[in-house]
Short mmCIF file of C-alpha atoms in Angstrom, two decimals:
data_model
loop_
_atom_site.label_atom_id
_atom_site.label_comp_id
_atom_site.label_asym_id
_atom_site.label_seq_id
_atom_site.Cartn_x
_atom_site.Cartn_y
_atom_site.Cartn_z
CA MET A 1 187.15 20.00 -160.39
CA SER A 2 190.36 19.29 -158.64
CA PRO A 3 193.76 19.77 -160.48
CA SER A 4 194.97 16.81 -162.06
CA GLY A 5 198.08 16.64 -159.78
CA LYS A 6 195.72 15.98 -156.84
CA VAL A 7 194.28 12.79 -158.18
CA ILE A 8 196.30 9.68 -157.32
CA ARG A 9 195.97 7.07 -160.21
CA SER A 10 198.93 4.74 -159.81
CA PHE A 11 201.19 2.98 -157.08
CA ALA A 12 204.24 4.82 -158.43
CA GLU A 13 202.76 8.13 -157.19
CA LEU A 14 202.73 6.84 -153.59
CA ALA A 15 206.30 7.66 -152.62
CA PRO A 16 207.04 8.73 -148.99
CA GLU A 17 209.52 11.20 -150.09
CA ARG A 18 206.66 13.03 -151.97
CA PHE A 19 204.22 13.38 -148.91
CA GLY A 20 206.37 12.51 -146.01
CA ALA A 21 206.60 8.95 -144.36
CA ARG A 22 205.27 10.13 -141.13
CA CYS A 23 202.51 12.26 -142.54
CA PRO A 24 198.92 10.84 -142.02
CA VAL A 25 197.11 9.26 -144.99
CA VAL A 26 193.49 7.79 -144.83
CA THR A 27 192.70 4.78 -146.72
CA LEU A 28 189.15 3.22 -147.15
CA PHE A 29 189.19 -0.36 -145.83
CA SER A 30 186.52 -3.07 -146.27
CA GLY A 31 188.63 -5.91 -145.12
CA GLY A 32 188.57 -7.23 -148.74
CA LEU A 33 191.42 -8.21 -150.91
CA ASP A 34 191.86 -4.88 -152.69
CA SER A 35 191.87 -2.82 -149.76
CA THR A 36 194.16 -5.01 -147.70
CA TYR A 37 196.54 -5.19 -150.46
CA LEU A 38 196.70 -1.32 -150.67
CA LEU A 39 197.54 -1.20 -147.15
CA HIS A 40 200.38 -3.78 -147.61
CA ARG A 41 201.78 -1.73 -150.46
CA LEU A 42 201.69 1.44 -148.36
CA THR A 43 203.49 -0.02 -145.46
CA LYS A 44 206.04 -1.77 -147.78
CA ALA A 45 206.61 1.70 -149.53
CA GLY A 46 207.53 3.05 -145.96
CA PHE A 47 204.53 4.98 -144.88
CA THR A 48 204.19 4.92 -141.06
CA GLU A 49 200.84 6.76 -140.42
CA ILE A 50 198.32 4.82 -142.34
CA HIS A 51 194.68 5.33 -140.91
CA ALA A 52 192.52 2.47 -142.31
CA VAL A 53 188.60 3.71 -142.31
CA SER A 54 185.91 1.19 -142.19
CA VAL A 55 182.48 2.63 -142.33
CA ASP A 56 179.95 0.37 -140.88
CA LEU A 57 176.83 0.41 -142.95
CA GLY A 58 175.20 -2.59 -141.60
CA ALA A 59 176.84 -5.22 -143.73
CA GLY A 60 177.74 -7.32 -140.69
CA GLU A 61 181.40 -7.33 -141.05
CA ASP A 62 183.47 -8.94 -138.23
CA PRO A 63 185.43 -6.01 -136.51
CA ASP A 64 187.81 -8.71 -134.97
CA GLN A 65 188.87 -9.65 -138.52
CA LEU A 66 189.48 -6.18 -139.50
CA ARG A 67 191.43 -5.58 -136.42
CA MET A 68 193.55 -8.66 -137.19
CA VAL A 69 194.48 -7.40 -140.53
CA ALA A 70 195.22 -3.88 -139.27
CA ASP A 71 197.35 -5.12 -136.45
CA ARG A 72 199.31 -7.39 -138.76
CA LEU A 73 200.02 -4.46 -141.10
CA SER A 74 200.60 -1.93 -138.15
CA VAL A 75 198.13 0.53 -139.40
CA ARG A 76 195.48 2.35 -137.21
CA LEU A 77 191.93 1.17 -137.78
CA HIS A 78 189.02 3.57 -137.47
CA VAL A 79 185.45 1.92 -137.46
CA LEU A 80 182.96 4.48 -138.14
CA ASP A 81 179.12 3.88 -137.35
CA GLY A 82 177.22 4.95 -140.29
CA ARG A 83 174.23 2.90 -140.25
CA ARG A 84 171.54 5.53 -139.25
CA ILE A 85 173.00 8.06 -141.42
CA PHE A 86 173.05 5.64 -144.34
CA ALA A 87 169.51 4.56 -143.94
CA GLU A 88 167.87 8.08 -143.28
CA GLU A 89 169.92 10.31 -145.46
CA PHE A 90 170.64 7.94 -148.47
CA VAL A 91 168.52 5.01 -148.45
CA ARG A 92 165.15 6.80 -147.66
CA PRO A 93 165.67 9.23 -150.63
CA ALA A 94 166.64 6.25 -152.91
CA ILE A 95 163.13 4.56 -151.99
CA ALA A 96 161.25 7.94 -152.69
CA ALA A 97 163.12 8.18 -156.07
CA GLN A 98 162.49 4.66 -156.94
CA ALA A 99 166.11 4.30 -157.59
CA VAL A 100 166.26 1.42 -160.00
CA TYR A 101 169.02 1.26 -162.84
CA LEU A 102 167.20 1.24 -166.27
CA GLY A 103 164.53 -1.03 -164.66
CA THR A 104 166.77 -3.87 -163.95
CA HIS A 105 168.09 -3.55 -160.33
CA PRO A 106 167.95 -1.15 -157.44
CA ILE A 107 171.09 0.90 -156.87
CA SER A 108 173.45 0.52 -153.90
CA SER A 109 177.04 1.60 -153.94
CA SER A 110 175.73 4.88 -155.69
CA LEU A 111 174.29 5.29 -152.30
CA SER A 112 176.97 4.23 -149.89
CA ARG A 113 179.73 5.77 -151.65
CA PRO A 114 179.08 9.54 -151.14
CA LEU A 115 178.62 8.90 -147.29
CA ILE A 116 181.90 6.86 -147.27
CA ALA A 117 183.69 9.75 -148.92
CA ARG A 118 182.08 12.32 -146.73
CA LEU A 119 183.12 10.46 -143.44
CA ALA A 120 186.68 9.80 -144.90
CA LEU A 121 187.00 13.39 -145.64
CA GLU A 122 185.98 14.61 -142.34
CA LEU A 123 188.57 12.23 -140.72
CA ALA A 124 191.25 13.30 -143.13
CA ARG A 125 190.87 16.95 -142.38
CA GLU A 126 190.72 15.98 -138.41
CA LEU A 127 194.04 14.26 -138.93
CA ASP A 128 195.49 16.82 -141.29
CA ALA A 129 196.19 13.91 -143.70
CA TRP A 130 197.80 14.51 -147.02
CA GLY A 131 195.10 12.31 -148.78
CA VAL A 132 192.22 9.97 -149.08
CA LEU A 133 192.93 6.63 -150.97
CA HIS A 134 190.56 4.10 -152.33
CA THR A 135 190.80 0.90 -154.35
CA ALA A 136 188.48 1.19 -157.05
CA ASN A 137 189.70 0.18 -160.53
CA ARG A 138 188.88 1.17 -164.01
CA SER A 139 186.15 -1.43 -164.25
CA GLN A 140 184.31 -0.21 -161.34
CA ASN A 141 181.84 2.69 -161.24
CA THR A 142 182.90 3.30 -157.80
CA LEU A 143 186.00 5.02 -159.03
CA ARG A 144 183.86 8.01 -160.19
CA ARG A 145 181.52 7.93 -157.42
CA LEU A 146 184.22 8.32 -154.73
CA ASN A 147 186.30 10.83 -156.69
CA GLY A 148 183.24 12.72 -157.72
CA ALA A 149 181.96 12.99 -154.03
CA LEU A 150 185.45 14.23 -152.90
CA GLN A 151 185.51 16.73 -155.56
CA LEU A 152 182.11 18.03 -155.05
CA LEU A 153 182.64 18.14 -151.27
CA GLY A 154 185.62 20.43 -151.87
CA TYR A 155 188.25 18.19 -150.54
CA ASP A 156 191.71 20.06 -151.25
CA GLY A 157 194.05 17.02 -150.58
CA HIS A 158 195.17 14.38 -152.66
CA PHE A 159 192.72 11.46 -153.49
CA GLY A 160 192.07 8.63 -155.87
CA SER A 161 193.00 4.82 -156.45
CA PRO A 162 196.39 3.58 -157.36
CA TYR A 163 194.51 0.64 -159.27
CA ASP A 164 193.17 3.31 -161.72
CA ARG A 165 196.17 3.09 -163.88
CA ASP A 166 198.21 0.34 -162.09
CA PRO A 167 195.97 -2.79 -162.09
CA VAL A 168 197.19 -5.81 -160.00
CA SER A 169 195.79 -9.21 -160.63
CA ARG A 170 193.95 -11.05 -157.91
CA GLU A 171 196.53 -13.81 -158.08
CA ARG A 172 199.48 -11.51 -157.25
CA LYS A 173 197.66 -9.71 -154.43
CA SER A 174 196.61 -13.07 -152.90
CA ARG A 175 200.03 -14.66 -153.38
CA GLU A 176 201.79 -11.49 -151.72
CA LEU A 177 199.25 -11.29 -148.81
CA ALA A 178 199.88 -14.96 -148.24
CA ASP A 179 203.63 -14.53 -147.93
CA ILE A 180 203.06 -12.12 -144.88
CA GLY A 181 200.49 -14.39 -143.14
CA LEU A 182 197.24 -13.37 -144.58
CA VAL A 183 196.39 -16.60 -146.02
CA HIS A 184 192.55 -16.18 -145.49
CA MET A 185 192.63 -13.92 -148.76
CA THR A 186 193.45 -16.54 -151.03
CA ASP A 187 189.72 -17.83 -150.95
CA ARG A 188 188.29 -14.63 -152.39
CA VAL A 189 186.42 -15.94 -155.49
CA ALA A 190 184.64 -12.51 -156.21
CA SER A 191 184.41 -9.00 -154.89
CA ILE A 192 181.54 -8.32 -152.53
CA ASP A 193 180.26 -4.99 -151.54
CA ALA A 194 177.74 -5.05 -148.90
CA ASN A 195 175.51 -2.78 -146.55
CA LEU A 196 172.19 -2.99 -144.88
CA TRP A 197 170.50 -2.20 -148.22
CA CYS A 198 172.27 -4.61 -150.43
CA ARG A 199 174.74 -7.49 -150.84
CA GLU A 200 176.43 -7.04 -154.27
CA PHE A 201 178.82 -9.50 -156.00
CA GLU A 202 180.96 -8.83 -159.04
CA SER A 203 184.56 -9.57 -160.53
CA GLY A 204 186.53 -12.76 -160.10
CA ILE A 205 184.39 -15.62 -161.24
CA LEU A 206 181.47 -13.53 -162.00
CA ASP A 207 183.07 -11.40 -164.52
CA ASP A 208 181.48 -13.02 -167.69
CA PRO A 209 177.77 -11.98 -168.26
CA GLU A 210 177.44 -15.21 -170.44
CA GLU A 211 178.25 -17.37 -167.58
CA HIS A 212 177.80 -16.09 -164.09
CA THR A 213 176.26 -18.64 -161.67
CA VAL A 214 176.62 -17.21 -158.06
CA PRO A 215 177.97 -19.65 -155.61
CA GLU A 216 175.04 -20.31 -153.19
CA HIS A 217 177.25 -19.64 -150.21
CA LEU A 218 177.53 -15.94 -151.07
CA TYR A 219 173.76 -15.32 -150.48
CA ARG A 220 173.08 -14.49 -146.69
CA TRP A 221 169.64 -13.15 -146.86
CA SER A 222 167.75 -14.79 -149.50
CA ALA A 223 167.00 -18.55 -149.27
CA ARG A 224 167.19 -21.05 -152.01
CA ARG A 225 163.84 -21.44 -153.62
CA PRO A 226 162.38 -24.68 -152.65
CA ALA A 227 161.35 -27.16 -155.50
CA GLY A 228 158.32 -29.07 -155.62
CA PRO A 229 155.21 -29.22 -153.22
CA PRO A 230 155.52 -27.40 -149.76
CA ASP A 231 157.55 -29.22 -147.16
CA GLU A 232 155.74 -29.21 -143.90
CA THR A 233 159.11 -29.70 -141.90
CA ALA A 234 160.80 -26.78 -143.65
CA THR A 235 162.11 -24.13 -141.36
CA SER A 236 161.48 -21.11 -143.60
CA PRO A 237 157.88 -20.14 -143.78
CA GLN A 238 155.67 -21.36 -146.90
CA THR A 239 153.51 -18.42 -146.66
CA GLU A 240 153.34 -15.20 -144.64
CA GLU A 241 151.84 -11.72 -144.75
CA VAL A 242 153.61 -8.62 -143.90
CA GLU A 243 152.28 -5.07 -143.81
CA ILE A 244 154.59 -2.10 -144.35
CA GLY A 245 153.51 1.33 -142.97
CA PHE A 246 154.65 4.78 -144.44
CA GLU A 247 154.29 8.16 -143.29
CA ALA A 248 155.10 11.23 -145.49
CA GLY A 249 157.21 8.92 -147.81
CA VAL A 250 159.11 7.32 -144.87
CA PRO A 251 158.80 3.60 -144.09
CA ILE A 252 158.11 3.61 -140.47
CA SER A 253 156.26 0.27 -139.36
CA LEU A 254 156.12 -3.42 -140.00
CA ASN A 255 152.99 -5.10 -139.22
CA GLY A 256 151.79 -2.26 -137.15
CA THR A 257 155.04 -1.96 -134.91
CA ARG A 258 156.97 1.21 -135.47
CA LEU A 259 160.58 0.73 -136.09
CA PRO A 260 163.70 2.71 -136.91
CA LEU A 261 164.36 2.52 -140.72
CA THR A 262 167.63 0.50 -140.01
CA ASP A 263 165.78 -2.11 -138.09
CA LEU A 264 162.81 -2.16 -140.47
CA ILE A 265 165.28 -2.78 -143.50
CA GLU A 266 167.12 -5.53 -141.58
CA THR A 267 164.01 -7.44 -140.68
CA LEU A 268 162.46 -7.26 -144.10
CA ASN A 269 165.83 -8.52 -145.69
CA HIS A 270 165.58 -11.68 -143.80
CA ARG A 271 161.57 -12.03 -143.90
CA ALA A 272 161.44 -11.41 -147.48
CA GLY A 273 164.80 -13.22 -148.13
CA ALA A 274 163.38 -16.24 -146.53
CA HIS A 275 160.74 -16.61 -149.52
CA GLY A 276 163.53 -16.32 -152.08
CA LEU A 277 162.80 -12.77 -152.96
CA GLY A 278 165.15 -9.95 -153.98
CA ARG A 279 167.95 -11.41 -156.27
CA TYR A 280 168.78 -9.22 -159.02
CA SER A 281 171.31 -9.11 -162.04
CA GLY A 282 172.02 -6.29 -164.47
CA LEU A 283 174.49 -4.60 -166.40
CA GLU A 284 175.90 -1.29 -165.72
CA HIS A 285 177.79 1.06 -168.09
CA LEU A 286 181.16 2.32 -167.53
CA PRO A 287 182.22 5.97 -168.56
CA GLY A 288 183.38 4.68 -171.96
CA GLY A 289 180.23 2.75 -172.69
CA GLN A 290 181.31 -0.67 -171.84
CA LYS A 291 179.12 -2.79 -169.69
CA VAL A 292 179.98 -4.81 -166.55
CA LEU A 293 177.81 -7.45 -164.62
CA GLU A 294 176.71 -6.90 -161.20
CA LEU A 295 174.53 -9.27 -159.23
CA ARG A 296 172.96 -8.63 -155.94
CA GLU A 297 170.58 -9.48 -153.23
CA MET A 298 168.06 -7.06 -151.76
CA PRO A 299 165.09 -8.59 -150.29
CA ALA A 300 163.80 -5.53 -148.40
CA ALA A 301 164.15 -3.35 -151.60
CA ALA A 302 161.95 -6.05 -153.27
CA LEU A 303 158.97 -5.00 -151.14
CA LEU A 304 159.83 -1.34 -150.05
CA LEU A 305 160.15 -0.03 -153.53
CA PRO A 306 156.73 -1.43 -155.02
CA SER A 307 155.04 -0.42 -151.67
CA TYR A 308 156.16 3.01 -152.12
CA ARG A 309 154.86 3.20 -155.67
CA HIS A 310 151.40 1.73 -154.88
CA LEU A 311 150.81 4.41 -152.15
CA GLU A 312 152.25 7.12 -154.37
CA THR A 313 149.89 6.20 -157.28
CA ALA A 314 147.05 5.96 -154.59
CA THR A 315 147.56 9.53 -153.48
CA LEU A 316 149.29 11.55 -156.41
CA ASP A 317 147.39 12.83 -159.56
CA ALA A 318 148.58 10.63 -162.74
CA GLU A 319 150.32 13.53 -164.26
CA THR A 320 152.49 14.31 -161.29
CA VAL A 321 153.44 10.59 -160.99
CA ARG A 322 154.41 10.54 -164.81
CA GLU A 323 156.70 13.62 -164.40
CA LYS A 324 158.33 12.14 -161.14
CA MET A 325 158.95 8.95 -163.13
CA HIS A 326 160.89 10.96 -165.80
CA LEU A 327 162.90 12.74 -162.80
CA GLU A 328 163.65 9.31 -161.30
CA GLN A 329 166.11 8.30 -163.91
CA LEU A 330 167.64 11.59 -163.99
CA TRP A 331 168.14 11.34 -160.16
CA VAL A 332 169.64 7.71 -160.60
CA ARG A 333 171.94 8.93 -163.39
CA GLU A 334 173.26 11.72 -161.12
CA ALA A 335 173.81 9.43 -158.13
CA LEU A 336 175.30 6.58 -160.44
CA GLU A 337 177.86 9.20 -162.23
CA GLY A 338 179.29 10.26 -158.81
CA ARG A 339 177.22 13.62 -158.57
CA TRP A 340 175.11 12.83 -155.27
CA PHE A 341 176.28 16.18 -153.87
CA GLY A 342 175.62 18.04 -157.22
CA GLU A 343 172.95 20.70 -157.55
CA LEU A 344 171.06 18.69 -160.31
CA ARG A 345 170.24 15.76 -158.05
CA GLY A 346 169.44 18.01 -155.25
CA ALA A 347 166.98 19.80 -157.35
CA ALA A 348 165.26 16.44 -158.50
CA GLN A 349 165.23 15.53 -154.83
CA ALA A 350 163.45 18.50 -153.90
CA PHE A 351 160.66 17.71 -156.35
CA ILE A 352 160.42 14.14 -155.14
CA ASP A 353 160.41 15.09 -151.46
CA THR A 354 157.41 17.42 -152.21
CA CYS A 355 155.55 14.35 -153.84
CA ALA A 356 156.54 12.26 -150.68
CA THR A 357 154.55 14.35 -148.27
CA ALA A 358 151.47 12.77 -149.78
CA VAL A 359 152.65 8.98 -149.36
CA THR A 360 151.15 7.81 -146.22
CA GLY A 361 149.44 4.55 -145.64
CA THR A 362 149.96 0.79 -145.53
CA VAL A 363 150.63 -2.09 -148.11
CA ARG A 364 150.13 -5.68 -146.89
CA TRP A 365 151.90 -8.35 -148.84
CA HIS A 366 151.20 -11.98 -149.14
CA LEU A 367 154.51 -14.02 -149.42
CA THR A 368 155.10 -17.21 -150.83
CA PRO A 369 158.19 -18.92 -152.09
CA GLY A 370 159.56 -16.77 -154.89
CA THR A 371 156.42 -14.50 -155.08
CA ALA A 372 154.88 -11.44 -153.36
CA HIS A 373 151.32 -10.28 -154.20
CA THR A 374 149.50 -7.28 -152.66
CA ARG A 375 146.42 -7.97 -150.38
CA SER A 376 145.70 -4.36 -149.19
CA ILE A 377 146.54 -1.03 -150.23
CA THR A 378 145.33 1.52 -147.93
CA ALA A 379 146.08 5.20 -148.22
CA HIS A 380 145.63 8.34 -146.48
CA ASN A 381 143.96 11.09 -148.57
CA ALA A 382 143.41 8.29 -151.49
CA ARG A 383 142.12 8.98 -154.84
CA TYR A 384 141.19 5.40 -155.52
CA LEU A 385 137.44 4.21 -155.51
CA ARG A 386 136.35 1.60 -153.23
CA ASN A 387 132.97 1.05 -154.99
CA ARG A 388 132.68 1.75 -158.49
CA GLU A 389 129.02 1.15 -158.82
CA ASP A 390 128.24 3.91 -156.11
CA TRP A 391 130.49 6.35 -157.75
CA GLU A 392 129.02 5.71 -161.28
CA ARG A 393 125.64 6.39 -159.92
CA SER A 394 126.68 9.60 -157.97
CA SER A 395 128.66 10.96 -160.88
CA ALA A 396 126.28 10.12 -163.77
CA TYR A 397 125.29 13.68 -164.33
CA ASP A 398 128.43 15.21 -163.60
CA THR A 399 129.78 17.51 -166.58
CA ASP A 400 132.92 16.27 -168.28
#
């Protein structure tokens, strides 16, 4: 663990005389309200070598919008392409680990934060920056995921979030940014965290678990479920079949066509989402035990995760699957608590990867508005019976 003096926890600690106004600092920048306001506070404080890092994880952010904000605040923008690495090194293991938080929703930021921290750290070392700053607050689990990743990666500079002990209201952030011409920030009704695996909504108007209707315009992948009988004039399909192929635990094909994992996930997000699949809600715990609401759309996950489980149960011994299911929540816990780069998650991953070598085959799904049903589970080296009567006759005299 890093010394407490290395962790930035308030805006009062961000003084140019402490670090040097012309010494580089790296900040994580999504283009949202919190990260834009942090850049504003740093420039207002007198820092002149600010490097804003936006990691492209396939969310579809507009780079021109990011550049507009960076130019207005006179900071240098770095857009890093992390899509392939995110899919192959973080989402793929999560699919194999059946990474679902307490059975309610697939995890997402637990996967993206370690990669974002790693790429930001690499840039900070390249620039000889004094620190890496982010914008997570005390009600966001991202705080311990980013800090934990930077600690476990051995970063020896300063890091952390000034919002940790110095929260700023959304109204104040919007007002101050509007005063310097960034008026488009005033229409942010919730925090959105997006990547190719998930679009997640929280805070703002979605704070209260007892009333949390998500504005429909926030959804991009999942269509509104049609009411009443099928409409022949509708543009989205009423029924569809998709077949997902796996090889040694890795999703490799869609309807027989091999695709990079990034393309496969993107295609499934739109195809499964067109049937209204993949919306999740759930409560996640904070370090003190309190719970916060998170809502998300993950149509690709709604098919990829159960497809993997079907092939896994088709190819592995039942006792192996049971033990793996125990380790899955351990894996999820370590990732969620910010210990992606820790030895315990790595050890669980080794077991999961060993099991994954048997997971090869295809699952064909029949999709209708709001539902998905399997039509075929075809596994290599399968343990399932295709004709029970033949098996019963052939095994009638076997010794138990």
